[in-house]
Short mmCIF file of C-alpha atoms and ligand atoms in Angstrom, two decimals:
data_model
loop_
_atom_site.label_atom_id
_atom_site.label_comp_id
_atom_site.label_asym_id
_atom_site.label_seq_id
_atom_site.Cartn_x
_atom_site.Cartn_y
_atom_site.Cartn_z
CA UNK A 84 -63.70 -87.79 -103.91
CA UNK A 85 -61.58 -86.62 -106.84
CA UNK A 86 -59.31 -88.98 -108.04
CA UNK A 87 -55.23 -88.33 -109.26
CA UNK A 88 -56.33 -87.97 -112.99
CA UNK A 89 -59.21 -85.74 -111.29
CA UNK A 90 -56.48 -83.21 -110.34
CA UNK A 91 -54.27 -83.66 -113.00
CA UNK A 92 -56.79 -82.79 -115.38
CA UNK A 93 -58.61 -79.82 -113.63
CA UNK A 94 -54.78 -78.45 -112.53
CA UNK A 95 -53.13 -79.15 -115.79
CA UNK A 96 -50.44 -80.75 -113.77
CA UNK A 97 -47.57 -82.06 -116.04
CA UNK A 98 -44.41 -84.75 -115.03
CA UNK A 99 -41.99 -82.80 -112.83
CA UNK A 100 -37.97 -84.16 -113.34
CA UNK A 101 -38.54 -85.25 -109.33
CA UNK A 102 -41.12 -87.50 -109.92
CA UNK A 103 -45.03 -86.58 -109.74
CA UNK A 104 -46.85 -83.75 -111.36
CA UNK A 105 -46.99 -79.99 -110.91
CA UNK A 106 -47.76 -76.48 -112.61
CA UNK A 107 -46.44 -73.24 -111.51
CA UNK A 108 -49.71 -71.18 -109.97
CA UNK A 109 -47.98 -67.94 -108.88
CA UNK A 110 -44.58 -65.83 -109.54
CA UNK A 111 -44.29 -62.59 -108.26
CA UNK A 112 -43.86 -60.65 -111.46
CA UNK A 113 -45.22 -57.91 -110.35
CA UNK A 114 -42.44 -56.59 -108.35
CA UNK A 115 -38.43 -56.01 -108.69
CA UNK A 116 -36.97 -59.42 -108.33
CA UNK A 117 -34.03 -59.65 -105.67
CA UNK A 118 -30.74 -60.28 -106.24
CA UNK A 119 -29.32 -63.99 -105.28
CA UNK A 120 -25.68 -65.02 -105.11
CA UNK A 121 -26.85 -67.27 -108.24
CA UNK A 122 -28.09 -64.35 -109.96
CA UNK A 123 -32.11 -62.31 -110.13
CA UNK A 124 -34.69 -64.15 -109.06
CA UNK A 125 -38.96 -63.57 -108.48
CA UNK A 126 -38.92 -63.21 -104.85
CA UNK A 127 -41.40 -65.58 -104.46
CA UNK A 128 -43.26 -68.58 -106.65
CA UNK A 129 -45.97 -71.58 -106.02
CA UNK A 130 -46.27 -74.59 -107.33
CA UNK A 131 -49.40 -77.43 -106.84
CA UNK A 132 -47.34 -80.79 -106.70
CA UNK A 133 -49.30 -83.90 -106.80
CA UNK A 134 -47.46 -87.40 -105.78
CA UNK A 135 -50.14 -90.41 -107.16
CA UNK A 136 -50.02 -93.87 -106.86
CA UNK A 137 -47.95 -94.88 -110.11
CA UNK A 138 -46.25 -92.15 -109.42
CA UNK A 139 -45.17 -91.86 -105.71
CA UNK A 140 -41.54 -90.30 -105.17
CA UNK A 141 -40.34 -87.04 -105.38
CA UNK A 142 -36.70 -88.51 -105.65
CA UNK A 143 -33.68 -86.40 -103.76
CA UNK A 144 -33.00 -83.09 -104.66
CA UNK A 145 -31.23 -79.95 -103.07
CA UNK A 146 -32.75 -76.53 -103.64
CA UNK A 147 -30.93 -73.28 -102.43
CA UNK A 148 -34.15 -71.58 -101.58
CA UNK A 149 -36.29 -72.16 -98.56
CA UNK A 150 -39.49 -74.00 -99.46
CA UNK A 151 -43.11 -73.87 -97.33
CA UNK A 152 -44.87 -77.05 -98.26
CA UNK A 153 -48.68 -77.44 -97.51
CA UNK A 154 -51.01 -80.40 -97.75
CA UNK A 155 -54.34 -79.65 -99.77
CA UNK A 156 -55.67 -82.79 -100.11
CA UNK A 157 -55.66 -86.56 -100.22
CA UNK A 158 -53.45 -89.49 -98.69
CA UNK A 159 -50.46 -88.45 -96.52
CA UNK A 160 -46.84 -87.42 -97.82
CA UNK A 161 -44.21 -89.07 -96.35
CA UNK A 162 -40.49 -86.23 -96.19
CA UNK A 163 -37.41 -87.42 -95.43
CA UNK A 164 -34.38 -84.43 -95.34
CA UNK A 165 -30.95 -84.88 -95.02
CA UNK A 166 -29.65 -81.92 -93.19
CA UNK A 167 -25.44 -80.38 -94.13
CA UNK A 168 -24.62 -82.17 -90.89
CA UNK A 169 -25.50 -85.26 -91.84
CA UNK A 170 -28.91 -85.39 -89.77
CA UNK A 171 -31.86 -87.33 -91.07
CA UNK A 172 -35.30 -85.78 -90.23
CA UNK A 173 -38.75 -87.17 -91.58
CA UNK A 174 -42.26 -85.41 -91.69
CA UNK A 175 -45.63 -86.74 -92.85
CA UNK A 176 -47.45 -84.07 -94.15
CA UNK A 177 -50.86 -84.64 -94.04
CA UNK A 178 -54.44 -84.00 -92.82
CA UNK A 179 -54.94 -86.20 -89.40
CA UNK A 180 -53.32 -84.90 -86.36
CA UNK A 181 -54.03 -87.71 -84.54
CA UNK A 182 -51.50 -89.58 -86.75
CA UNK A 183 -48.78 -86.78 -86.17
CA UNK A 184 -48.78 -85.61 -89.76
CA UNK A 185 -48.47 -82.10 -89.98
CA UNK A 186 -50.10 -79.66 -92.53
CA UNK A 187 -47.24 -77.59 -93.46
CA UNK A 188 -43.48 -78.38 -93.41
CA UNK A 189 -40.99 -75.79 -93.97
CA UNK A 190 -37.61 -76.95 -95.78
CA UNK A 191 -34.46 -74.57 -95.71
CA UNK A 192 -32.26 -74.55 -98.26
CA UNK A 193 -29.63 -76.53 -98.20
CA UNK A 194 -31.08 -79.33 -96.71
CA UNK A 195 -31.75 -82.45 -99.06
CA UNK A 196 -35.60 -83.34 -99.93
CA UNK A 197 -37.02 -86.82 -100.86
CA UNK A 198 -40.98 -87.65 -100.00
CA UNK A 199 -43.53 -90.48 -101.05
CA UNK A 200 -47.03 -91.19 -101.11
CA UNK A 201 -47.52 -92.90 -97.52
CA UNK A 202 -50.41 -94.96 -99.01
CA UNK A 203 -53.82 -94.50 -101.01
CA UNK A 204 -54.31 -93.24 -104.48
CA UNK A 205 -52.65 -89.67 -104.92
CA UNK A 206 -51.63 -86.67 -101.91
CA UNK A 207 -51.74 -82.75 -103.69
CA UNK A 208 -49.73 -80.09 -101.86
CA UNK A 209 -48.41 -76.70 -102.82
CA UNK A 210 -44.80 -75.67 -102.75
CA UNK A 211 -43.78 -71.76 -101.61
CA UNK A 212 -40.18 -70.94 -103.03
CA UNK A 213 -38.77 -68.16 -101.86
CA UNK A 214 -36.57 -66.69 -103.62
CA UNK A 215 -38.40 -67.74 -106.39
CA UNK A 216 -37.91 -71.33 -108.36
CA UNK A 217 -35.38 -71.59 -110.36
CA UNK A 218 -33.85 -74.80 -112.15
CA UNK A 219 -30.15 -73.77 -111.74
CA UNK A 220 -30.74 -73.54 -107.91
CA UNK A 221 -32.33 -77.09 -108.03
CA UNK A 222 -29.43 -80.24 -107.94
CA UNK A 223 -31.31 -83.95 -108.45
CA UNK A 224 -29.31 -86.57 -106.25
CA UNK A 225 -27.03 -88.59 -108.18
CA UNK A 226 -26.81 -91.91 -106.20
CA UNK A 227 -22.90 -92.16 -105.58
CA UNK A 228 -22.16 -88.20 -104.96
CA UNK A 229 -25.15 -88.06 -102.12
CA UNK A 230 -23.85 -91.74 -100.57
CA UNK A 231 -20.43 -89.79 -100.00
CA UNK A 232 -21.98 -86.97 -98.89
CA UNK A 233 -24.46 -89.08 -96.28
CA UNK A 234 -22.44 -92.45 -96.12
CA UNK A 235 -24.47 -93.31 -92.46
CA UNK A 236 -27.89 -93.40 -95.05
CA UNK A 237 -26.88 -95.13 -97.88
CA UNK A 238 -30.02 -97.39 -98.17
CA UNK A 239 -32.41 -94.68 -97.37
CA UNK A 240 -30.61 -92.58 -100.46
CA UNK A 241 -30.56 -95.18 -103.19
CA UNK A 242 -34.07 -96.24 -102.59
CA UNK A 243 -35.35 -92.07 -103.22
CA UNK A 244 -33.08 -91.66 -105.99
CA UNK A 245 -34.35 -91.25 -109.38
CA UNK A 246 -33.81 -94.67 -111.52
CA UNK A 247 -31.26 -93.99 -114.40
CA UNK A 248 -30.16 -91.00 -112.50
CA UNK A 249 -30.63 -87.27 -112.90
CA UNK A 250 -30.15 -86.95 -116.64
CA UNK A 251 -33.38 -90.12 -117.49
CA UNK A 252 -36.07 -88.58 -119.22
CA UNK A 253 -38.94 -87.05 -116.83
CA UNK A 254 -42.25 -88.95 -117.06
N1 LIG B 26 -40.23 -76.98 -107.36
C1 LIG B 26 -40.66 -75.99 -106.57
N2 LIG B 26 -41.07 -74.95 -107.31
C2 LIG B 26 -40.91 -75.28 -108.60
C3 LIG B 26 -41.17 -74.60 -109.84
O1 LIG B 26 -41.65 -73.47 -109.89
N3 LIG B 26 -40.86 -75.29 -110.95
C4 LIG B 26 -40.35 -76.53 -110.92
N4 LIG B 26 -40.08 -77.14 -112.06
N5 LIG B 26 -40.09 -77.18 -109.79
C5 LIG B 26 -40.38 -76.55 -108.64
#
């Protein structure tokens, strides 16, 4: 079975800000892009996003778009969101059923995203963005903002945030 390094190698995955590894595999160039309140945007991109075991949190972050996540391969991915009204939802995405993990999980924007490896050495999804990726639509959680924003999950949001905050150097 192919391993992390496997994947990161044959993908060309690089450190993503979140946490884990991804490349960009599709942006629809190839048509007008559509106008967002944030400005033009590709109406749709992918990404391959790998979580591995030294690597295993895709720390909090908020993106405007809506976001279609699929599991390809590998251990399960654990998602918790934090919905506007304060909601906590999780999802394991993943390939047994009999577990209740789920093979795709659809995120709307607006709705804050942390997930972790479950267990095992590495789980590879892909990410659909539409309207396309874009970093100024992305905000990482800073620790003290999202425990006012969610103070009923304070625990939950310090452990997914990203150690030394938003502005640390990815890696
Ligand atoms: N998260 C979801 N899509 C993307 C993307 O295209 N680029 C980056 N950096 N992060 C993403």
């Amino acid at each position: 079975m192919p391993t992390a390094q496997d994947w990161i190698d044959a993908l060309a995955l690089e450190p993503h800000v979140e946490g884990g590894y991804f490349r960009r595999t599709f942006q629809a160039d190839h048509r007008p892009p559509i106008a967002t309140p944030a400005g033009e945007r590709f109406t749709l991109t992918s990404i391959h996003y790998l979580l591995t075991h030294w690597s295993p949190v895709g720390h909090w972050h908020l993106n405007r778009s809506d976001i279609l996540h699929f599991h390809h391969h590998g251990d399960p991915v654990t998602y918790h969101l934090l919905h506007p009204d304060g909601r906590h939802e999780t999802a394991v995405l993943g390939q047994d059923p009999r577990r209740g993990e789920v093979l795709t999980l659809a995120v709307p924007g607006g709705v804050w995203k942390a997930s972790h490896l479950t267990a095992g050495d590495h789980g590879l999804i892909s990410e659909a963005v539409a309207p396309g990726f874009d970093f100024a639509d992305m905000t990482l959680g800073r620790p003290d903002e999202l425990t006012a924003l969610f103070p009923d999950h304070e625990e939950l949001v310090r452990r997914y945030c990203r150690a030394g905050g938003p502005d640390a150097p990815a890696g």
